[in-house]
Amino acid sequence: MEVLITIVQSLLVIIIIASFLELLLPDGSIKPFVRFAVGLFVLIAILNPALSFIFSNHDLKLDFWDYTVDESIEEKIMVDAQELNERIVNVSSNTVLEKMQGQISSMALLVPGVEEVQTELKTDQDGIIEKIYLEVTPENNSDIEEIESVDILNTESSTDEYVDYTNLENRIITVINNVFGLKDVDIQIEFQGG
Amino acid sequence: MEIAQIVGMALITTMLLMILRQQKPVMAIMLSLVFGVMIFMFLMDKMAAIVNVMQELARRAEMNYFFLTTILKILGVAYLGEFAAAICQDAGEHAVAKKVEFAAKIIIAVLALPIMIAILDSLMELMPR
């Protein structure tokens, strides 16, 4: 019953529109043509809801010109789609970033003298790597060159020992640069327990 | 009172046209054209309001927007064709006026074709096979 009421209401509006269009028709020899077109419009406007009601699962073959989107809905769809797109891009970039961090850590672990590596990547807005922070824990029994402190003031001999990580740092940077081709990227390495 | 302004402009234009048509017919046609454009510009807002109301009505009736747009285009083509034909007839070029009308009719027929095909398709689907 509600569907029928809706159809009758729609028909009333269509009749009003048709009458209004009839008023707007120009005089002259073109008038019959325009009246014919308006007649077709009224016919299809009445036919479409009526047939849709009678044959609810019937395809009326109005195909491509039957496609309409309400402007307010269209705007909402566009905003939602943009948000969804941003979310997808963020999730995928985070995944790629995590994978990349893992790969860099694995490569750094292959360098002799490295026990543990934590990698952090810093990217710009376009997802291009700007900086790489590495937190390296060196092995205790590694062949890192140890330098005894130089006693400048020539007092009692010092027992403090300074570990030189420059060699290890260079090796890690070379490996990362060669494998990932990040020659222009700033790589910062911090040694833990050094 | 917009109608008063339009009537005033129309009277002045008519008087000028009467004078110009005898002395400089080309200028008379130009003036007629300018008057037509002025009237069109003057009523642009009103026409937009009418189109908006019709769109709103079509939306309420859940009518296909494509068909309404087509009908409005047909109306526009018809009016433009009529105006152009009238100007040509005023200038004494009846043959050109007829051709403009013919072109307008063809364009209207082409614009109405999709609606016609949609109706035919719908009816053919209903036919038993």
PDB file of C-alpha atoms in Angstrom:
ATOM      1  CA  MET A   1       0.000   0.000   0.000  1.00  0.00           C
ATOM      2  CA  GLU A   2       2.825   2.386   0.899  1.00  0.00           C
ATOM      3  CA  VAL A   3       4.494   1.704  -2.428  1.00  0.00           C
ATOM      4  CA  LEU A   4       1.275   2.540  -4.234  1.00  0.00           C
ATOM      5  CA  ILE A   5       0.965   5.811  -2.318  1.00  0.00           C
ATOM      6  CA  THR A   6       4.551   6.679  -3.253  1.00  0.00           C
ATOM      7  CA  ILE A   7       3.852   5.973  -6.921  1.00  0.00           C
ATOM      8  CA  VAL A   8       0.709   8.122  -6.893  1.00  0.00           C
ATOM      9  CA  GLN A   9       2.635  10.952  -5.243  1.00  0.00           C
ATOM     10  CA  SER A  10       5.384  10.657  -7.867  1.00  0.00           C
ATOM     11  CA  LEU A  11       2.802  10.686 -10.641  1.00  0.00           C
ATOM     12  CA  LEU A  12       1.269  13.865  -9.253  1.00  0.00           C
ATOM     13  CA  VAL A  13       4.638  15.577  -9.251  1.00  0.00           C
ATOM     14  CA  ILE A  14       5.316  14.343 -12.793  1.00  0.00           C
ATOM     15  CA  ILE A  15       1.977  15.755 -13.981  1.00  0.00           C
ATOM     16  CA  ILE A  16       2.811  19.116 -12.375  1.00  0.00           C
ATOM     17  CA  ILE A  17       6.229  19.146 -14.051  1.00  0.00           C
ATOM     18  CA  ALA A  18       4.689  18.219 -17.405  1.00  0.00           C
ATOM     19  CA  SER A  19       2.097  20.991 -17.138  1.00  0.00           C
ATOM     20  CA  PHE A  20       4.822  23.447 -16.237  1.00  0.00           C
ATOM     21  CA  LEU A  21       6.909  22.339 -19.216  1.00  0.00           C
ATOM     22  CA  GLU A  22       3.863  22.759 -21.446  1.00  0.00           C
ATOM     23  CA  LEU A  23       3.658  26.384 -20.314  1.00  0.00           C
ATOM     24  CA  LEU A  24       7.286  26.956 -21.171  1.00  0.00           C
ATOM     25  CA  LEU A  25       7.001  25.667 -24.729  1.00  0.00           C
ATOM     26  CA  PRO A  26       7.926  28.176 -27.430  1.00  0.00           C
ATOM     27  CA  ASP A  27       5.479  29.108 -30.164  1.00  0.00           C
ATOM     28  CA  GLY A  28       6.183  28.512 -33.799  1.00  0.00           C
ATOM     29  CA  SER A  29       6.964  25.576 -36.004  1.00  0.00           C
ATOM     30  CA  ILE A  30       9.257  23.911 -33.420  1.00  0.00           C
ATOM     31  CA  LYS A  31       6.433  23.564 -30.887  1.00  0.00           C
ATOM     32  CA  PRO A  32       5.115  20.149 -32.065  1.00  0.00           C
ATOM     33  CA  PHE A  33       8.622  18.684 -31.772  1.00  0.00           C
ATOM     34  CA  VAL A  34       9.071  19.929 -28.248  1.00  0.00           C
ATOM     35  CA  ARG A  35       5.595  18.690 -27.308  1.00  0.00           C
ATOM     36  CA  PHE A  36       6.513  15.265 -28.628  1.00  0.00           C
ATOM     37  CA  ALA A  37       9.682  15.205 -26.517  1.00  0.00           C
ATOM     38  CA  VAL A  38       7.785  16.362 -23.432  1.00  0.00           C
ATOM     39  CA  GLY A  39       5.185  13.660 -24.120  1.00  0.00           C
ATOM     40  CA  LEU A  40       7.938  11.045 -24.212  1.00  0.00           C
ATOM     41  CA  PHE A  41       9.300  12.390 -20.960  1.00  0.00           C
ATOM     42  CA  VAL A  42       5.903  12.144 -19.267  1.00  0.00           C
ATOM     43  CA  LEU A  43       5.413   8.664 -20.665  1.00  0.00           C
ATOM     44  CA  ILE A  44       8.701   7.348 -19.344  1.00  0.00           C
ATOM     45  CA  ALA A  45       8.294   9.159 -16.037  1.00  0.00           C
ATOM     46  CA  ILE A  46       4.961   7.396 -15.517  1.00  0.00           C
ATOM     47  CA  LEU A  47       6.004   4.083 -17.058  1.00  0.00           C
ATOM     48  CA  ASN A  48       9.168   3.647 -15.051  1.00  0.00           C
ATOM     49  CA  PRO A  49       7.738   3.629 -11.480  1.00  0.00           C
ATOM     50  CA  ALA A  50       4.609   1.776 -12.554  1.00  0.00           C
ATOM     51  CA  LEU A  51       6.519  -1.045 -14.227  1.00  0.00           C
ATOM     52  CA  SER A  52       9.030  -1.166 -11.387  1.00  0.00           C
ATOM     53  CA  PHE A  53       6.114  -1.698  -9.011  1.00  0.00           C
ATOM     54  CA  ILE A  54       4.439  -4.390 -11.112  1.00  0.00           C
ATOM     55  CA  PHE A  55       7.649  -6.233 -11.966  1.00  0.00           C
ATOM     56  CA  SER A  56       9.765  -5.698  -8.895  1.00  0.00           C
ATOM     57  CA  ASN A  57      12.620  -7.877 -10.155  1.00  0.00           C
ATOM     58  CA  HIS A  58      12.269  -6.718 -13.724  1.00  0.00           C
ATOM     59  CA  ASP A  59      15.099  -5.014 -15.541  1.00  0.00           C
ATOM     60  CA  LEU A  60      13.577  -2.155 -17.493  1.00  0.00           C
ATOM     61  CA  LYS A  61      16.581  -1.741 -19.720  1.00  0.00           C
ATOM     62  CA  LEU A  62      17.061   1.933 -18.947  1.00  0.00           C
ATOM     63  CA  ASP A  63      20.731   1.088 -18.682  1.00  0.00           C
ATOM     64  CA  PHE A  64      23.292   3.863 -18.813  1.00  0.00           C
ATOM     65  CA  TRP A  65      20.926   6.813 -18.794  1.00  0.00           C
ATOM     66  CA  ASP A  66      19.074   5.366 -15.848  1.00  0.00           C
ATOM     67  CA  TYR A  67      22.044   5.918 -13.573  1.00  0.00           C
ATOM     68  CA  THR A  68      21.546   8.821 -11.187  1.00  0.00           C
ATOM     69  CA  VAL A  69      23.256   9.750  -7.958  1.00  0.00           C
ATOM     70  CA  ASP A  70      21.878  12.206  -5.455  1.00  0.00           C
ATOM     71  CA  GLU A  71      24.308  15.123  -5.086  1.00  0.00           C
ATOM     72  CA  SER A  72      24.401  14.988  -1.265  1.00  0.00           C
ATOM     73  CA  ILE A  73      25.023  11.239  -1.341  1.00  0.00           C
ATOM     74  CA  GLU A  74      27.647  11.717  -4.026  1.00  0.00           C
ATOM     75  CA  GLU A  75      29.523  14.210  -1.848  1.00  0.00           C
ATOM     76  CA  LYS A  76      29.438  11.833   1.138  1.00  0.00           C
ATOM     77  CA  ILE A  77      30.661   8.989  -1.064  1.00  0.00           C
ATOM     78  CA  MET A  78      33.571  11.118  -2.268  1.00  0.00           C
ATOM     79  CA  VAL A  79      34.585  12.111   1.299  1.00  0.00           C
ATOM     80  CA  ASP A  80      34.312   8.517   2.547  1.00  0.00           C
ATOM     81  CA  ALA A  81      36.282   7.251  -0.433  1.00  0.00           C
ATOM     82  CA  GLN A  82      39.047   9.771   0.222  1.00  0.00           C
ATOM     83  CA  GLU A  83      39.245   8.758   3.890  1.00  0.00           C
ATOM     84  CA  LEU A  84      39.335   5.095   2.943  1.00  0.00           C
ATOM     85  CA  ASN A  85      42.023   5.748   0.372  1.00  0.00           C
ATOM     86  CA  GLU A  86      44.159   7.597   2.943  1.00  0.00           C
ATOM     87  CA  ARG A  87      43.689   4.759   5.432  1.00  0.00           C
ATOM     88  CA  ILE A  88      44.717   2.151   2.862  1.00  0.00           C
ATOM     89  CA  VAL A  89      47.788   4.172   1.863  1.00  0.00           C
ATOM     90  CA  ASN A  90      48.784   4.634   5.536  1.00  0.00           C
ATOM     91  CA  VAL A  91      48.382   0.949   6.373  1.00  0.00           C
ATOM     92  CA  SER A  92      50.322  -0.182   3.309  1.00  0.00           C
ATOM     93  CA  SER A  93      53.122   2.357   3.889  1.00  0.00           C
ATOM     94  CA  ASN A  94      53.415   1.302   7.543  1.00  0.00           C
ATOM     95  CA  THR A  95      53.630  -2.343   6.501  1.00  0.00           C
ATOM     96  CA  VAL A  96      56.295  -1.573   3.923  1.00  0.00           C
ATOM     97  CA  LEU A  97      58.181   0.515   6.484  1.00  0.00           C
ATOM     98  CA  GLU A  98      58.128  -2.295   9.057  1.00  0.00           C
ATOM     99  CA  LYS A  99      59.325  -4.824   6.464  1.00  0.00           C
ATOM    100  CA  MET A 100      62.107  -2.453   5.403  1.00  0.00           C
ATOM    101  CA  GLN A 101      63.193  -1.941   9.016  1.00  0.00           C
ATOM    102  CA  GLY A 102      63.345  -5.703   9.512  1.00  0.00           C
ATOM    103  CA  GLN A 103      65.363  -6.168   6.325  1.00  0.00           C
ATOM    104  CA  ILE A 104      67.875  -3.468   7.295  1.00  0.00           C
ATOM    105  CA  SER A 105      68.223  -4.994  10.782  1.00  0.00           C
ATOM    106  CA  SER A 106      68.836  -8.421   9.228  1.00  0.00           C
ATOM    107  CA  MET A 107      71.489  -7.065   6.887  1.00  0.00           C
ATOM    108  CA  ALA A 108      73.229  -5.218   9.714  1.00  0.00           C
ATOM    109  CA  LEU A 109      73.214  -8.417  11.788  1.00  0.00           C
ATOM    110  CA  LEU A 110      75.289 -10.116   9.087  1.00  0.00           C
ATOM    111  CA  VAL A 111      78.186  -7.754   9.747  1.00  0.00           C
ATOM    112  CA  PRO A 112      80.716  -9.507  12.007  1.00  0.00           C
ATOM    113  CA  GLY A 113      80.785  -8.053  15.479  1.00  0.00           C
ATOM    114  CA  VAL A 114      77.096  -7.138  15.624  1.00  0.00           C
ATOM    115  CA  GLU A 115      74.916  -8.950  18.108  1.00  0.00           C
ATOM    116  CA  GLU A 116      71.634  -7.082  17.957  1.00  0.00           C
ATOM    117  CA  VAL A 117      70.173  -4.291  15.828  1.00  0.00           C
ATOM    118  CA  GLN A 118      67.104  -2.131  16.182  1.00  0.00           C
ATOM    119  CA  THR A 119      66.252  -0.071  13.094  1.00  0.00           C
ATOM    120  CA  GLU A 120      64.041   2.958  12.800  1.00  0.00           C
ATOM    121  CA  LEU A 121      63.252   4.639   9.479  1.00  0.00           C
ATOM    122  CA  LYS A 122      62.179   8.220   9.050  1.00  0.00           C
ATOM    123  CA  THR A 123      60.267   8.999   5.864  1.00  0.00           C
ATOM    124  CA  ASP A 124      58.916  12.164   4.280  1.00  0.00           C
ATOM    125  CA  GLN A 125      55.298  12.766   3.182  1.00  0.00           C
ATOM    126  CA  ASP A 126      55.791  10.844  -0.056  1.00  0.00           C
ATOM    127  CA  GLY A 127      57.162   7.822   1.799  1.00  0.00           C
ATOM    128  CA  ILE A 128      60.764   8.391   0.701  1.00  0.00           C
ATOM    129  CA  ILE A 129      63.363   7.400   3.314  1.00  0.00           C
ATOM    130  CA  GLU A 130      65.092  10.433   4.804  1.00  0.00           C
ATOM    131  CA  LYS A 131      66.988   8.999   7.746  1.00  0.00           C
ATOM    132  CA  ILE A 132      67.900   5.631   9.183  1.00  0.00           C
ATOM    133  CA  TYR A 133      68.543   5.229  12.889  1.00  0.00           C
ATOM    134  CA  LEU A 134      70.317   2.063  13.942  1.00  0.00           C
ATOM    135  CA  GLU A 135      70.728   0.960  17.527  1.00  0.00           C
ATOM    136  CA  VAL A 136      73.501  -1.606  17.462  1.00  0.00           C
ATOM    137  CA  THR A 137      74.576  -3.887  20.303  1.00  0.00           C
ATOM    138  CA  PRO A 138      78.086  -5.120  19.514  1.00  0.00           C
ATOM    139  CA  GLU A 139      79.371  -8.574  20.448  1.00  0.00           C
ATOM    140  CA  ASN A 140      81.517  -8.762  23.564  1.00  0.00           C
ATOM    141  CA  ASN A 141      84.234 -10.971  22.092  1.00  0.00           C
ATOM    142  CA  SER A 142      84.350  -9.207  18.797  1.00  0.00           C
ATOM    143  CA  ASP A 143      87.512  -8.179  17.043  1.00  0.00           C
ATOM    144  CA  ILE A 144      86.780  -4.535  17.577  1.00  0.00           C
ATOM    145  CA  GLU A 145      89.905  -2.562  17.937  1.00  0.00           C
ATOM    146  CA  GLU A 146      90.332  -1.381  21.455  1.00  0.00           C
ATOM    147  CA  ILE A 147      92.447   1.685  22.143  1.00  0.00           C
ATOM    148  CA  GLU A 148      93.977   2.382  25.405  1.00  0.00           C
ATOM    149  CA  SER A 149      93.490   5.884  26.692  1.00  0.00           C
ATOM    150  CA  VAL A 150      96.406   8.227  26.228  1.00  0.00           C
ATOM    151  CA  ASP A 151      97.578   9.833  29.366  1.00  0.00           C
ATOM    152  CA  ILE A 152      98.293  13.397  28.360  1.00  0.00           C
ATOM    153  CA  LEU A 153      99.279  14.751  31.704  1.00  0.00           C
ATOM    154  CA  ASN A 154     101.722  11.897  32.196  1.00  0.00           C
ATOM    155  CA  THR A 155     100.428  11.004  35.602  1.00  0.00           C
ATOM    156  CA  GLU A 156      99.455   7.550  36.749  1.00  0.00           C
ATOM    157  CA  SER A 157      98.693   5.168  34.007  1.00  0.00           C
ATOM    158  CA  SER A 158      94.969   4.991  33.362  1.00  0.00           C
ATOM    159  CA  THR A 159      93.071   1.728  33.263  1.00  0.00           C
ATOM    160  CA  ASP A 160      90.126   3.128  31.255  1.00  0.00           C
ATOM    161  CA  GLU A 161      89.651   1.615  27.838  1.00  0.00           C
ATOM    162  CA  TYR A 162      87.843   3.237  24.938  1.00  0.00           C
ATOM    163  CA  VAL A 163      86.276   1.080  22.265  1.00  0.00           C
ATOM    164  CA  ASP A 164      86.557   2.329  18.694  1.00  0.00           C
ATOM    165  CA  TYR A 165      83.336   1.509  16.794  1.00  0.00           C
ATOM    166  CA  THR A 166      84.244   3.517  13.671  1.00  0.00           C
ATOM    167  CA  ASN A 167      85.290   0.450  11.751  1.00  0.00           C
ATOM    168  CA  LEU A 168      82.098  -1.433  12.617  1.00  0.00           C
ATOM    169  CA  GLU A 169      79.959   1.600  11.815  1.00  0.00           C
ATOM    170  CA  ASN A 170      81.597   1.981   8.399  1.00  0.00           C
ATOM    171  CA  ARG A 171      81.047  -1.689   7.634  1.00  0.00           C
ATOM    172  CA  ILE A 172      77.351  -1.512   8.578  1.00  0.00           C
ATOM    173  CA  ILE A 173      76.819   1.631   6.491  1.00  0.00           C
ATOM    174  CA  THR A 174      78.616   0.054   3.511  1.00  0.00           C
ATOM    175  CA  VAL A 175      76.477  -3.079   3.711  1.00  0.00           C
ATOM    176  CA  ILE A 176      73.216  -1.098   3.953  1.00  0.00           C
ATOM    177  CA  ASN A 177      74.248   1.230   1.135  1.00  0.00           C
ATOM    178  CA  ASN A 178      75.254  -1.630  -1.138  1.00  0.00           C
ATOM    179  CA  VAL A 179      72.190  -3.752  -0.503  1.00  0.00           C
ATOM    180  CA  PHE A 180      69.481  -1.092  -0.452  1.00  0.00           C
ATOM    181  CA  GLY A 181      71.121   1.581  -2.609  1.00  0.00           C
ATOM    182  CA  LEU A 182      70.555   4.302  -0.031  1.00  0.00           C
ATOM    183  CA  LYS A 183      73.623   6.382  -0.810  1.00  0.00           C
ATOM    184  CA  ASP A 184      71.903   9.736  -0.305  1.00  0.00           C
ATOM    185  CA  VAL A 185      70.245   8.732   2.950  1.00  0.00           C
ATOM    186  CA  ASP A 186      71.620   9.840   6.282  1.00  0.00           C
ATOM    187  CA  ILE A 187      72.426   6.746   8.376  1.00  0.00           C
ATOM    188  CA  GLN A 188      72.942   7.275  12.076  1.00  0.00           C
ATOM    189  CA  ILE A 189      74.294   4.469  14.233  1.00  0.00           C
ATOM    190  CA  GLU A 190      74.226   4.390  17.974  1.00  0.00           C
ATOM    191  CA  PHE A 191      76.089   1.709  19.845  1.00  0.00           C
ATOM    192  CA  GLN A 192      74.668   0.248  22.986  1.00  0.00           C
ATOM    193  CA  GLY A 193      76.968  -0.611  25.859  1.00  0.00           C
ATOM    194  CA  GLY A 194      79.912   1.057  24.149  1.00  0.00           C
TER     195      GLY A 194
ATOM    196  CA  MET B   1       9.141  45.753 -11.135  1.00  0.00           C
ATOM    197  CA  GLU B   2      11.154  43.928 -13.708  1.00  0.00           C
ATOM    198  CA  ILE B   3       8.326  43.815 -16.228  1.00  0.00           C
ATOM    199  CA  ALA B   4       8.234  47.620 -16.275  1.00  0.00           C
ATOM    200  CA  GLN B   5      11.954  47.711 -17.027  1.00  0.00           C
ATOM    201  CA  ILE B   6      11.552  45.147 -19.779  1.00  0.00           C
ATOM    202  CA  VAL B   7       8.588  46.969 -21.287  1.00  0.00           C
ATOM    203  CA  GLY B   8      10.508  50.257 -21.146  1.00  0.00           C
ATOM    204  CA  MET B   9      13.521  48.726 -22.834  1.00  0.00           C
ATOM    205  CA  ALA B  10      11.311  47.053 -25.438  1.00  0.00           C
ATOM    206  CA  LEU B  11       9.540  50.325 -26.297  1.00  0.00           C
ATOM    207  CA  ILE B  12      12.788  52.235 -26.648  1.00  0.00           C
ATOM    208  CA  THR B  13      14.294  49.457 -28.745  1.00  0.00           C
ATOM    209  CA  THR B  14      11.209  49.354 -30.965  1.00  0.00           C
ATOM    210  CA  MET B  15      11.350  53.091 -31.582  1.00  0.00           C
ATOM    211  CA  LEU B  16      15.054  52.951 -32.346  1.00  0.00           C
ATOM    212  CA  LEU B  17      14.496  49.983 -34.629  1.00  0.00           C
ATOM    213  CA  MET B  18      11.813  51.841 -36.547  1.00  0.00           C
ATOM    214  CA  ILE B  19      14.205  54.688 -37.192  1.00  0.00           C
ATOM    215  CA  LEU B  20      17.232  52.523 -37.905  1.00  0.00           C
ATOM    216  CA  ARG B  21      15.414  50.075 -40.185  1.00  0.00           C
ATOM    217  CA  GLN B  22      14.813  52.827 -42.738  1.00  0.00           C
ATOM    218  CA  GLN B  23      18.263  54.389 -42.577  1.00  0.00           C
ATOM    219  CA  LYS B  24      20.660  51.644 -41.462  1.00  0.00           C
ATOM    220  CA  PRO B  25      19.071  48.169 -41.607  1.00  0.00           C
ATOM    221  CA  VAL B  26      22.301  46.435 -40.507  1.00  0.00           C
ATOM    222  CA  MET B  27      22.410  48.455 -37.321  1.00  0.00           C
ATOM    223  CA  ALA B  28      18.751  47.621 -36.717  1.00  0.00           C
ATOM    224  CA  ILE B  29      19.529  43.907 -36.774  1.00  0.00           C
ATOM    225  CA  MET B  30      22.460  44.465 -34.414  1.00  0.00           C
ATOM    226  CA  LEU B  31      20.205  46.366 -32.018  1.00  0.00           C
ATOM    227  CA  SER B  32      17.639  43.593 -32.173  1.00  0.00           C
ATOM    228  CA  LEU B  33      20.335  41.060 -31.297  1.00  0.00           C
ATOM    229  CA  VAL B  34      21.639  43.161 -28.424  1.00  0.00           C
ATOM    230  CA  PHE B  35      18.113  43.541 -27.055  1.00  0.00           C
ATOM    231  CA  GLY B  36      17.638  39.778 -27.195  1.00  0.00           C
ATOM    232  CA  VAL B  37      20.894  39.178 -25.326  1.00  0.00           C
ATOM    233  CA  MET B  38      19.969  41.826 -22.738  1.00  0.00           C
ATOM    234  CA  ILE B  39      16.590  40.223 -22.081  1.00  0.00           C
ATOM    235  CA  PHE B  40      18.291  36.848 -21.789  1.00  0.00           C
ATOM    236  CA  MET B  41      20.840  38.193 -19.263  1.00  0.00           C
ATOM    237  CA  PHE B  42      18.081  39.958 -17.367  1.00  0.00           C
ATOM    238  CA  LEU B  43      16.091  36.773 -16.937  1.00  0.00           C
ATOM    239  CA  MET B  44      19.035  34.460 -16.253  1.00  0.00           C
ATOM    240  CA  ASP B  45      18.402  34.327 -12.476  1.00  0.00           C
ATOM    241  CA  LYS B  46      14.715  33.657 -12.968  1.00  0.00           C
ATOM    242  CA  MET B  47      15.449  30.832 -15.383  1.00  0.00           C
ATOM    243  CA  ALA B  48      17.915  29.329 -12.916  1.00  0.00           C
ATOM    244  CA  ALA B  49      15.210  29.459 -10.223  1.00  0.00           C
ATOM    245  CA  ILE B  50      12.757  27.633 -12.504  1.00  0.00           C
ATOM    246  CA  VAL B  51      15.329  24.960 -13.324  1.00  0.00           C
ATOM    247  CA  ASN B  52      16.142  24.528  -9.614  1.00  0.00           C
ATOM    248  CA  VAL B  53      12.464  24.093  -8.725  1.00  0.00           C
ATOM    249  CA  MET B  54      12.031  21.526 -11.472  1.00  0.00           C
ATOM    250  CA  GLN B  55      15.110  19.652 -10.314  1.00  0.00           C
ATOM    251  CA  GLU B  56      13.785  19.617  -6.766  1.00  0.00           C
ATOM    252  CA  LEU B  57      10.392  18.339  -7.963  1.00  0.00           C
ATOM    253  CA  ALA B  58      12.083  15.644 -10.031  1.00  0.00           C
ATOM    254  CA  ARG B  59      14.148  14.621  -7.010  1.00  0.00           C
ATOM    255  CA  ARG B  60      11.029  14.349  -4.867  1.00  0.00           C
ATOM    256  CA  ALA B  61       9.305  12.247  -7.511  1.00  0.00           C
ATOM    257  CA  GLU B  62      12.449  10.058  -7.665  1.00  0.00           C
ATOM    258  CA  MET B  63      12.482  10.769 -11.352  1.00  0.00           C
ATOM    259  CA  ASN B  64      15.457  10.008 -13.555  1.00  0.00           C
ATOM    260  CA  TYR B  65      17.535  13.160 -13.714  1.00  0.00           C
ATOM    261  CA  PHE B  66      18.816  12.348 -17.180  1.00  0.00           C
ATOM    262  CA  PHE B  67      15.362  12.712 -18.719  1.00  0.00           C
ATOM    263  CA  LEU B  68      14.665  16.039 -17.055  1.00  0.00           C
ATOM    264  CA  THR B  69      18.050  17.381 -18.186  1.00  0.00           C
ATOM    265  CA  THR B  70      17.270  16.257 -21.729  1.00  0.00           C
ATOM    266  CA  ILE B  71      13.897  17.992 -21.683  1.00  0.00           C
ATOM    267  CA  LEU B  72      15.460  21.205 -20.408  1.00  0.00           C
ATOM    268  CA  LYS B  73      18.090  20.998 -23.161  1.00  0.00           C
ATOM    269  CA  ILE B  74      15.316  20.505 -25.734  1.00  0.00           C
ATOM    270  CA  LEU B  75      13.510  23.577 -24.397  1.00  0.00           C
ATOM    271  CA  GLY B  76      16.730  25.594 -24.626  1.00  0.00           C
ATOM    272  CA  VAL B  77      17.378  24.458 -28.191  1.00  0.00           C
ATOM    273  CA  ALA B  78      13.776  25.264 -29.161  1.00  0.00           C
ATOM    274  CA  TYR B  79      13.946  28.772 -27.736  1.00  0.00           C
ATOM    275  CA  LEU B  80      17.327  29.535 -29.256  1.00  0.00           C
ATOM    276  CA  GLY B  81      16.136  28.235 -32.629  1.00  0.00           C
ATOM    277  CA  GLU B  82      12.992  30.332 -32.426  1.00  0.00           C
ATOM    278  CA  PHE B  83      14.904  33.485 -31.495  1.00  0.00           C
ATOM    279  CA  ALA B  84      17.468  33.003 -34.243  1.00  0.00           C
ATOM    280  CA  ALA B  85      14.746  32.271 -36.805  1.00  0.00           C
ATOM    281  CA  ALA B  86      12.811  35.373 -35.732  1.00  0.00           C
ATOM    282  CA  ILE B  87      15.897  37.566 -36.087  1.00  0.00           C
ATOM    283  CA  CYS B  88      16.576  36.132 -39.535  1.00  0.00           C
ATOM    284  CA  GLN B  89      12.945  36.736 -40.553  1.00  0.00           C
ATOM    285  CA  ASP B  90      13.167  40.316 -39.277  1.00  0.00           C
ATOM    286  CA  ALA B  91      16.182  40.803 -41.502  1.00  0.00           C
ATOM    287  CA  GLY B  92      14.148  39.498 -44.435  1.00  0.00           C
ATOM    288  CA  GLU B  93      16.144  36.265 -44.701  1.00  0.00           C
ATOM    289  CA  HIS B  94      13.291  33.772 -44.633  1.00  0.00           C
ATOM    290  CA  ALA B  95      15.334  31.000 -46.194  1.00  0.00           C
ATOM    291  CA  VAL B  96      17.967  31.210 -43.463  1.00  0.00           C
ATOM    292  CA  ALA B  97      15.225  31.304 -40.826  1.00  0.00           C
ATOM    293  CA  LYS B  98      13.730  28.090 -42.213  1.00  0.00           C
ATOM    294  CA  LYS B  99      17.144  26.422 -42.112  1.00  0.00           C
ATOM    295  CA  VAL B 100      17.679  27.458 -38.506  1.00  0.00           C
ATOM    296  CA  GLU B 101      14.286  25.987 -37.611  1.00  0.00           C
ATOM    297  CA  PHE B 102      15.157  22.810 -39.470  1.00  0.00           C
ATOM    298  CA  ALA B 103      18.453  22.513 -37.567  1.00  0.00           C
ATOM    299  CA  ALA B 104      16.654  23.062 -34.262  1.00  0.00           C
ATOM    300  CA  LYS B 105      14.135  20.338 -35.127  1.00  0.00           C
ATOM    301  CA  ILE B 106      16.875  17.851 -35.967  1.00  0.00           C
ATOM    302  CA  ILE B 107      18.765  18.619 -32.745  1.00  0.00           C
ATOM    303  CA  ILE B 108      15.564  18.209 -30.717  1.00  0.00           C
ATOM    304  CA  ALA B 109      14.881  14.872 -32.412  1.00  0.00           C
ATOM    305  CA  VAL B 110      18.426  13.692 -31.637  1.00  0.00           C
ATOM    306  CA  LEU B 111      18.089  14.755 -28.005  1.00  0.00           C
ATOM    307  CA  ALA B 112      14.756  12.937 -27.724  1.00  0.00           C
ATOM    308  CA  LEU B 113      16.159   9.708 -29.178  1.00  0.00           C
ATOM    309  CA  PRO B 114      17.537   8.248 -25.908  1.00  0.00           C
ATOM    310  CA  ILE B 115      14.159   8.750 -24.211  1.00  0.00           C
ATOM    311  CA  MET B 116      12.430   7.075 -27.128  1.00  0.00           C
ATOM    312  CA  ILE B 117      14.842   4.131 -27.063  1.00  0.00           C
ATOM    313  CA  ALA B 118      14.395   3.784 -23.293  1.00  0.00           C
ATOM    314  CA  ILE B 119      10.603   3.603 -23.702  1.00  0.00           C
ATOM    315  CA  LEU B 120      10.891   1.140 -26.563  1.00  0.00           C
ATOM    316  CA  ASP B 121      13.307  -1.070 -24.639  1.00  0.00           C
ATOM    317  CA  SER B 122      11.016  -1.068 -21.618  1.00  0.00           C
ATOM    318  CA  LEU B 123       7.990  -1.968 -23.720  1.00  0.00           C
ATOM    319  CA  MET B 124       9.842  -4.653 -25.651  1.00  0.00           C
ATOM    320  CA  GLU B 125      10.879  -6.259 -22.389  1.00  0.00           C
ATOM    321  CA  LEU B 126       7.235  -6.506 -21.426  1.00  0.00           C
ATOM    322  CA  MET B 127       6.243  -8.217 -24.644  1.00  0.00           C
ATOM    323  CA  PRO B 128       5.848 -12.003 -24.394  1.00  0.00           C
ATOM    324  CA  ARG B 129       8.380 -13.916 -26.499  1.00  0.00           C
TER     325      ARG B 129
END
